[in-house]
Amino acid sequence: MASPWLKGLSVVAIALLTTTSLLVLPEAKAQAAVPTNDSSCLFIDENQALVSAEFCIGDVVIPASVRTIKSNAFVLFKGSVSFEANSQLQTVERTAFHGGASISSIIFPPSVTSVADYAIADTGSTVVYLEGNASAFGQNAIWQRNVGTTFVQ
C-alpha cells in the first residue's frame, strides 16, 4: 500500500502540472461569427441528402439538388431556411429542425411530399411557409413547447 506521504505528493504533483498547463495555453480573443447565406456550410451526402447544417450561421439557402433533409440536420440552428428555385426536396425526416428556439422561418418548396412527425420541434416562434400541398405535413409534423408556430400556405 502507498504511504500517506506518497499519496499527498501525487496530489501536489497533479495540481502543479494542471496549473502549469493552464498558464501556458495561448490566449485568444473571441471572435463573432459572420452570418452567411452561403451554402458551403452545409454537408450534403452522395444521395443528395442534407445531413448537417451544424456550421451555418444566419440565413441559409439550400441548393435545389437536395432531396432529403435528414434527422438532426438543423440542431440548435439560428436563422432562416429557404430553398433555391426548382428545388427537388421531397422528404423532411423526424427532428430535422429542432432545438435552439430560434429558427425564424422555413420556406418549404412545392416539391415536398413528406414531412415526418416532429420534423419541426422546439424551434421557437417559427413561421413555416409552404408553397405546396399541406397534406405533406403529418398531424404532428410541428411540435413546439410554450410558443405557437405560424403556418402559411
JSON list of C-alpha atoms in Angstrom, two decimals:
[
{"chain": "A", "resi": 1, "resn": "MET", "atom": "CA", "xyz": [0.00, 0.00, 0.00]},
{"chain": "A", "resi": 2, "resn": "ALA", "atom": "CA", "xyz": [1.15, 3.52, -0.74]},
{"chain": "A", "resi": 3, "resn": "SER", "atom": "CA", "xyz": [2.03, 5.61, 2.24]},
{"chain": "A", "resi": 4, "resn": "PRO", "atom": "CA", "xyz": [0.03, 8.76, 3.03]},
{"chain": "A", "resi": 5, "resn": "TRP", "atom": "CA", "xyz": [3.17, 10.77, 2.24]},
{"chain": "A", "resi": 6, "resn": "LEU", "atom": "CA", "xyz": [3.34, 9.31, -1.30]},
{"chain": "A", "resi": 7, "resn": "LYS", "atom": "CA", "xyz": [-0.39, 9.94, -1.89]},
{"chain": "A", "resi": 8, "resn": "GLY", "atom": "CA", "xyz": [0.00, 13.56, -0.79]},
{"chain": "A", "resi": 9, "resn": "LEU", "atom": "CA", "xyz": [2.98, 14.03, -3.08]},
{"chain": "A", "resi": 10, "resn": "SER", "atom": "CA", "xyz": [0.97, 12.65, -6.03]},
{"chain": "A", "resi": 11, "resn": "VAL", "atom": "CA", "xyz": [-1.89, 15.07, -5.39]},
{"chain": "A", "resi": 12, "resn": "VAL", "atom": "CA", "xyz": [0.52, 18.04, -5.24]},
{"chain": "A", "resi": 13, "resn": "ALA", "atom": "CA", "xyz": [2.27, 16.94, -8.45]},
{"chain": "A", "resi": 14, "resn": "ILE", "atom": "CA", "xyz": [-1.04, 16.66, -10.32]},
{"chain": "A", "resi": 15, "resn": "ALA", "atom": "CA", "xyz": [-2.14, 20.09, -9.10]},
{"chain": "A", "resi": 16, "resn": "LEU", "atom": "CA", "xyz": [1.16, 21.67, -10.22]},
{"chain": "A", "resi": 17, "resn": "LEU", "atom": "CA", "xyz": [1.01, 20.04, -13.66]},
{"chain": "A", "resi": 18, "resn": "THR", "atom": "CA", "xyz": [-2.59, 21.16, -14.18]},
{"chain": "A", "resi": 19, "resn": "THR", "atom": "CA", "xyz": [-1.86, 24.74, -13.12]},
{"chain": "A", "resi": 20, "resn": "THR", "atom": "CA", "xyz": [1.28, 24.92, -15.27]},
{"chain": "A", "resi": 21, "resn": "SER", "atom": "CA", "xyz": [-0.62, 23.58, -18.31]},
{"chain": "A", "resi": 22, "resn": "LEU", "atom": "CA", "xyz": [-3.34, 26.19, -17.91]},
{"chain": "A", "resi": 23, "resn": "LEU", "atom": "CA", "xyz": [-0.81, 29.01, -17.60]},
{"chain": "A", "resi": 24, "resn": "VAL", "atom": "CA", "xyz": [0.96, 28.19, -20.86]},
{"chain": "A", "resi": 25, "resn": "LEU", "atom": "CA", "xyz": [-2.19, 27.99, -23.01]},
{"chain": "A", "resi": 26, "resn": "PRO", "atom": "CA", "xyz": [-2.25, 30.75, -25.62]},
{"chain": "A", "resi": 27, "resn": "GLU", "atom": "CA", "xyz": [-4.82, 33.45, -25.05]},
{"chain": "A", "resi": 28, "resn": "ALA", "atom": "CA", "xyz": [-7.15, 34.08, -27.98]},
{"chain": "A", "resi": 29, "resn": "LYS", "atom": "CA", "xyz": [-9.79, 36.75, -28.26]},
{"chain": "A", "resi": 30, "resn": "ALA", "atom": "CA", "xyz": [-13.30, 35.54, -29.02]},
{"chain": "A", "resi": 31, "resn": "GLN", "atom": "CA", "xyz": [-14.47, 36.48, -32.47]},
{"chain": "A", "resi": 32, "resn": "ALA", "atom": "CA", "xyz": [-18.07, 36.81, -33.59]},
{"chain": "A", "resi": 33, "resn": "ALA", "atom": "CA", "xyz": [-19.05, 34.64, -36.49]},
{"chain": "A", "resi": 34, "resn": "VAL", "atom": "CA", "xyz": [-20.17, 36.42, -39.62]},
{"chain": "A", "resi": 35, "resn": "PRO", "atom": "CA", "xyz": [-23.69, 35.45, -40.75]},
{"chain": "A", "resi": 36, "resn": "THR", "atom": "CA", "xyz": [-23.79, 33.90, -44.20]},
{"chain": "A", "resi": 37, "resn": "ASN", "atom": "CA", "xyz": [-26.27, 32.76, -46.80]},
{"chain": "A", "resi": 38, "resn": "ASP", "atom": "CA", "xyz": [-23.52, 30.72, -48.46]},
{"chain": "A", "resi": 39, "resn": "SER", "atom": "CA", "xyz": [-24.45, 27.03, -48.73]},
{"chain": "A", "resi": 40, "resn": "SER", "atom": "CA", "xyz": [-20.83, 25.88, -48.32]},
{"chain": "A", "resi": 41, "resn": "CYS", "atom": "CA", "xyz": [-21.50, 25.32, -44.61]},
{"chain": "A", "resi": 42, "resn": "LEU", "atom": "CA", "xyz": [-23.96, 22.52, -45.47]},
{"chain": "A", "resi": 43, "resn": "PHE", "atom": "CA", "xyz": [-22.97, 18.84, -45.51]},
{"chain": "A", "resi": 44, "resn": "ILE", "atom": "CA", "xyz": [-24.79, 17.09, -48.36]},
{"chain": "A", "resi": 45, "resn": "ASP", "atom": "CA", "xyz": [-24.09, 13.38, -48.96]},
{"chain": "A", "resi": 46, "resn": "GLU", "atom": "CA", "xyz": [-23.80, 11.48, -52.25]},
{"chain": "A", "resi": 47, "resn": "ASN", "atom": "CA", "xyz": [-27.57, 10.74, -52.20]},
{"chain": "A", "resi": 48, "resn": "GLN", "atom": "CA", "xyz": [-28.35, 14.47, -52.18]},
{"chain": "A", "resi": 49, "resn": "ALA", "atom": "CA", "xyz": [-29.47, 14.32, -48.55]},
{"chain": "A", "resi": 50, "resn": "LEU", "atom": "CA", "xyz": [-28.71, 17.32, -46.36]},
{"chain": "A", "resi": 51, "resn": "VAL", "atom": "CA", "xyz": [-27.07, 15.70, -43.35]},
{"chain": "A", "resi": 52, "resn": "SER", "atom": "CA", "xyz": [-25.87, 18.72, -41.36]},
{"chain": "A", "resi": 53, "resn": "ALA", "atom": "CA", "xyz": [-26.04, 22.49, -41.18]},
{"chain": "A", "resi": 54, "resn": "GLU", "atom": "CA", "xyz": [-24.04, 22.48, -37.97]},
{"chain": "A", "resi": 55, "resn": "PHE", "atom": "CA", "xyz": [-21.58, 25.18, -39.05]},
{"chain": "A", "resi": 56, "resn": "CYS", "atom": "CA", "xyz": [-24.12, 27.50, -40.67]},
{"chain": "A", "resi": 57, "resn": "ILE", "atom": "CA", "xyz": [-24.85, 30.87, -39.12]},
{"chain": "A", "resi": 58, "resn": "GLY", "atom": "CA", "xyz": [-27.67, 33.14, -40.17]},
{"chain": "A", "resi": 59, "resn": "ASP", "atom": "CA", "xyz": [-29.91, 32.64, -43.16]},
{"chain": "A", "resi": 60, "resn": "VAL", "atom": "CA", "xyz": [-29.32, 29.55, -45.31]},
{"chain": "A", "resi": 61, "resn": "VAL", "atom": "CA", "xyz": [-30.43, 28.82, -48.87]},
{"chain": "A", "resi": 62, "resn": "ILE", "atom": "CA", "xyz": [-30.50, 25.09, -49.56]},
{"chain": "A", "resi": 63, "resn": "PRO", "atom": "CA", "xyz": [-29.36, 24.01, -53.03]},
{"chain": "A", "resi": 64, "resn": "ALA", "atom": "CA", "xyz": [-32.04, 22.79, -55.47]},
{"chain": "A", "resi": 65, "resn": "SER", "atom": "CA", "xyz": [-30.36, 19.36, -55.73]},
{"chain": "A", "resi": 66, "resn": "VAL", "atom": "CA", "xyz": [-31.17, 18.39, -52.09]},
{"chain": "A", "resi": 67, "resn": "ARG", "atom": "CA", "xyz": [-33.89, 15.71, -52.00]},
{"chain": "A", "resi": 68, "resn": "THR", "atom": "CA", "xyz": [-33.99, 14.89, -48.26]},
{"chain": "A", "resi": 69, "resn": "ILE", "atom": "CA", "xyz": [-33.31, 16.72, -45.02]},
{"chain": "A", "resi": 70, "resn": "LYS", "atom": "CA", "xyz": [-32.06, 14.14, -42.54]},
{"chain": "A", "resi": 71, "resn": "SER", "atom": "CA", "xyz": [-32.84, 13.93, -38.82]},
{"chain": "A", "resi": 72, "resn": "ASN", "atom": "CA", "xyz": [-30.84, 16.41, -36.73]},
{"chain": "A", "resi": 73, "resn": "ALA", "atom": "CA", "xyz": [-29.64, 18.40, -39.75]},
{"chain": "A", "resi": 74, "resn": "PHE", "atom": "CA", "xyz": [-30.65, 21.70, -38.14]},
{"chain": "A", "resi": 75, "resn": "VAL", "atom": "CA", "xyz": [-29.95, 21.21, -34.42]},
{"chain": "A", "resi": 76, "resn": "LEU", "atom": "CA", "xyz": [-29.79, 24.46, -32.46]},
{"chain": "A", "resi": 77, "resn": "PHE", "atom": "CA", "xyz": [-29.74, 26.43, -35.72]},
{"chain": "A", "resi": 78, "resn": "LYS", "atom": "CA", "xyz": [-30.32, 30.20, -35.58]},
{"chain": "A", "resi": 79, "resn": "GLY", "atom": "CA", "xyz": [-31.65, 31.93, -38.68]},
{"chain": "A", "resi": 80, "resn": "SER", "atom": "CA", "xyz": [-33.98, 31.33, -41.62]},
{"chain": "A", "resi": 81, "resn": "VAL", "atom": "CA", "xyz": [-34.10, 28.47, -44.10]},
{"chain": "A", "resi": 82, "resn": "SER", "atom": "CA", "xyz": [-35.18, 28.70, -47.71]},
{"chain": "A", "resi": 83, "resn": "PHE", "atom": "CA", "xyz": [-34.59, 26.77, -50.93]},
{"chain": "A", "resi": 84, "resn": "GLU", "atom": "CA", "xyz": [-33.25, 27.59, -54.37]},
{"chain": "A", "resi": 85, "resn": "ALA", "atom": "CA", "xyz": [-35.71, 27.78, -57.26]},
{"chain": "A", "resi": 86, "resn": "ASN", "atom": "CA", "xyz": [-36.70, 24.42, -58.77]},
{"chain": "A", "resi": 87, "resn": "SER", "atom": "CA", "xyz": [-35.93, 22.61, -55.53]},
{"chain": "A", "resi": 88, "resn": "GLN", "atom": "CA", "xyz": [-36.12, 18.81, -55.62]},
{"chain": "A", "resi": 89, "resn": "LEU", "atom": "CA", "xyz": [-36.77, 18.46, -51.88]},
{"chain": "A", "resi": 90, "resn": "GLN", "atom": "CA", "xyz": [-39.22, 15.63, -51.20]},
{"chain": "A", "resi": 91, "resn": "THR", "atom": "CA", "xyz": [-38.68, 14.38, -47.64]},
{"chain": "A", "resi": 92, "resn": "VAL", "atom": "CA", "xyz": [-38.06, 16.03, -44.28]},
{"chain": "A", "resi": 93, "resn": "GLU", "atom": "CA", "xyz": [-37.22, 13.47, -41.60]},
{"chain": "A", "resi": 94, "resn": "ARG", "atom": "CA", "xyz": [-38.20, 13.42, -37.92]},
{"chain": "A", "resi": 95, "resn": "THR", "atom": "CA", "xyz": [-36.41, 16.13, -35.86]},
{"chain": "A", "resi": 96, "resn": "ALA", "atom": "CA", "xyz": [-34.74, 17.62, -38.94]},
{"chain": "A", "resi": 97, "resn": "PHE", "atom": "CA", "xyz": [-35.23, 21.06, -37.38]},
{"chain": "A", "resi": 98, "resn": "HIS", "atom": "CA", "xyz": [-35.12, 21.08, -33.60]},
{"chain": "A", "resi": 99, "resn": "GLY", "atom": "CA", "xyz": [-33.90, 22.85, -30.51]},
{"chain": "A", "resi": 100, "resn": "GLY", "atom": "CA", "xyz": [-32.47, 26.27, -30.04]},
{"chain": "A", "resi": 101, "resn": "ALA", "atom": "CA", "xyz": [-35.82, 28.05, -30.15]},
{"chain": "A", "resi": 102, "resn": "SER", "atom": "CA", "xyz": [-34.53, 30.46, -32.77]},
{"chain": "A", "resi": 103, "resn": "ILE", "atom": "CA", "xyz": [-35.37, 29.39, -36.31]},
{"chain": "A", "resi": 104, "resn": "SER", "atom": "CA", "xyz": [-37.24, 32.44, -37.53]},
{"chain": "A", "resi": 105, "resn": "SER", "atom": "CA", "xyz": [-38.70, 30.94, -40.71]},
{"chain": "A", "resi": 106, "resn": "ILE", "atom": "CA", "xyz": [-38.65, 27.92, -43.01]},
{"chain": "A", "resi": 107, "resn": "ILE", "atom": "CA", "xyz": [-39.95, 28.20, -46.57]},
{"chain": "A", "resi": 108, "resn": "PHE", "atom": "CA", "xyz": [-40.76, 24.75, -47.97]},
{"chain": "A", "resi": 109, "resn": "PRO", "atom": "CA", "xyz": [-40.83, 24.38, -51.77]},
{"chain": "A", "resi": 110, "resn": "PRO", "atom": "CA", "xyz": [-43.80, 22.89, -53.68]},
{"chain": "A", "resi": 111, "resn": "SER", "atom": "CA", "xyz": [-41.85, 19.65, -54.31]},
{"chain": "A", "resi": 112, "resn": "VAL", "atom": "CA", "xyz": [-42.18, 18.46, -50.67]},
{"chain": "A", "resi": 113, "resn": "THR", "atom": "CA", "xyz": [-44.22, 15.27, -50.38]},
{"chain": "A", "resi": 114, "resn": "SER", "atom": "CA", "xyz": [-43.47, 14.08, -46.83]},
{"chain": "A", "resi": 115, "resn": "VAL", "atom": "CA", "xyz": [-42.73, 15.92, -43.58]},
{"chain": "A", "resi": 116, "resn": "ALA", "atom": "CA", "xyz": [-42.36, 13.41, -40.73]},
{"chain": "A", "resi": 117, "resn": "ASP", "atom": "CA", "xyz": [-43.85, 13.75, -37.27]},
{"chain": "A", "resi": 118, "resn": "TYR", "atom": "CA", "xyz": [-41.81, 16.14, -35.10]},
{"chain": "A", "resi": 119, "resn": "ALA", "atom": "CA", "xyz": [-39.77, 17.27, -38.11]},
{"chain": "A", "resi": 120, "resn": "ILE", "atom": "CA", "xyz": [-40.00, 20.82, -36.73]},
{"chain": "A", "resi": 121, "resn": "ALA", "atom": "CA", "xyz": [-39.67, 20.58, -32.97]},
{"chain": "A", "resi": 122, "resn": "ASP", "atom": "CA", "xyz": [-38.98, 23.14, -30.26]},
{"chain": "A", "resi": 123, "resn": "THR", "atom": "CA", "xyz": [-37.69, 25.78, -32.66]},
{"chain": "A", "resi": 124, "resn": "GLY", "atom": "CA", "xyz": [-39.40, 28.81, -31.12]},
{"chain": "A", "resi": 125, "resn": "SER", "atom": "CA", "xyz": [-41.81, 31.16, -32.82]},
{"chain": "A", "resi": 126, "resn": "THR", "atom": "CA", "xyz": [-41.04, 29.84, -36.27]},
{"chain": "A", "resi": 127, "resn": "VAL", "atom": "CA", "xyz": [-43.07, 30.88, -39.28]},
{"chain": "A", "resi": 128, "resn": "VAL", "atom": "CA", "xyz": [-43.47, 27.95, -41.67]},
{"chain": "A", "resi": 129, "resn": "TYR", "atom": "CA", "xyz": [-44.29, 28.81, -45.28]},
{"chain": "A", "resi": 130, "resn": "LEU", "atom": "CA", "xyz": [-45.47, 26.04, -47.57]},
{"chain": "A", "resi": 131, "resn": "GLU", "atom": "CA", "xyz": [-45.55, 26.68, -51.29]},
{"chain": "A", "resi": 132, "resn": "GLY", "atom": "CA", "xyz": [-47.11, 23.26, -51.99]},
{"chain": "A", "resi": 133, "resn": "ASN", "atom": "CA", "xyz": [-49.76, 20.97, -50.57]},
{"chain": "A", "resi": 134, "resn": "ALA", "atom": "CA", "xyz": [-50.32, 20.96, -46.79]},
{"chain": "A", "resi": 135, "resn": "SER", "atom": "CA", "xyz": [-51.10, 17.22, -46.89]},
{"chain": "A", "resi": 136, "resn": "ALA", "atom": "CA", "xyz": [-47.32, 16.63, -46.96]},
{"chain": "A", "resi": 137, "resn": "PHE", "atom": "CA", "xyz": [-47.30, 17.54, -43.27]},
{"chain": "A", "resi": 138, "resn": "GLY", "atom": "CA", "xyz": [-48.28, 14.81, -40.84]},
{"chain": "A", "resi": 139, "resn": "GLN", "atom": "CA", "xyz": [-50.58, 15.64, -37.95]},
{"chain": "A", "resi": 140, "resn": "ASN", "atom": "CA", "xyz": [-47.60, 16.04, -35.59]},
{"chain": "A", "resi": 141, "resn": "ALA", "atom": "CA", "xyz": [-45.04, 17.42, -38.04]},
{"chain": "A", "resi": 142, "resn": "ILE", "atom": "CA", "xyz": [-44.74, 20.63, -36.00]},
{"chain": "A", "resi": 143, "resn": "TRP", "atom": "CA", "xyz": [-44.28, 20.43, -32.24]},
{"chain": "A", "resi": 144, "resn": "GLN", "atom": "CA", "xyz": [-43.49, 23.46, -30.11]},
{"chain": "A", "resi": 145, "resn": "ARG", "atom": "CA", "xyz": [-43.15, 23.97, -26.38]},
{"chain": "A", "resi": 146, "resn": "ASN", "atom": "CA", "xyz": [-44.85, 27.07, -24.91]},
{"chain": "A", "resi": 147, "resn": "VAL", "atom": "CA", "xyz": [-44.94, 29.01, -28.21]},
{"chain": "A", "resi": 148, "resn": "GLY", "atom": "CA", "xyz": [-47.00, 28.99, -31.35]},
{"chain": "A", "resi": 149, "resn": "THR", "atom": "CA", "xyz": [-45.93, 28.37, -34.90]},
{"chain": "A", "resi": 150, "resn": "THR", "atom": "CA", "xyz": [-47.48, 30.31, -37.73]},
{"chain": "A", "resi": 151, "resn": "PHE", "atom": "CA", "xyz": [-48.24, 28.11, -40.72]},
{"chain": "A", "resi": 152, "resn": "VAL", "atom": "CA", "xyz": [-48.76, 29.92, -44.03]},
{"chain": "A", "resi": 153, "resn": "GLN", "atom": "CA", "xyz": [-49.81, 28.18, -47.21]}
]
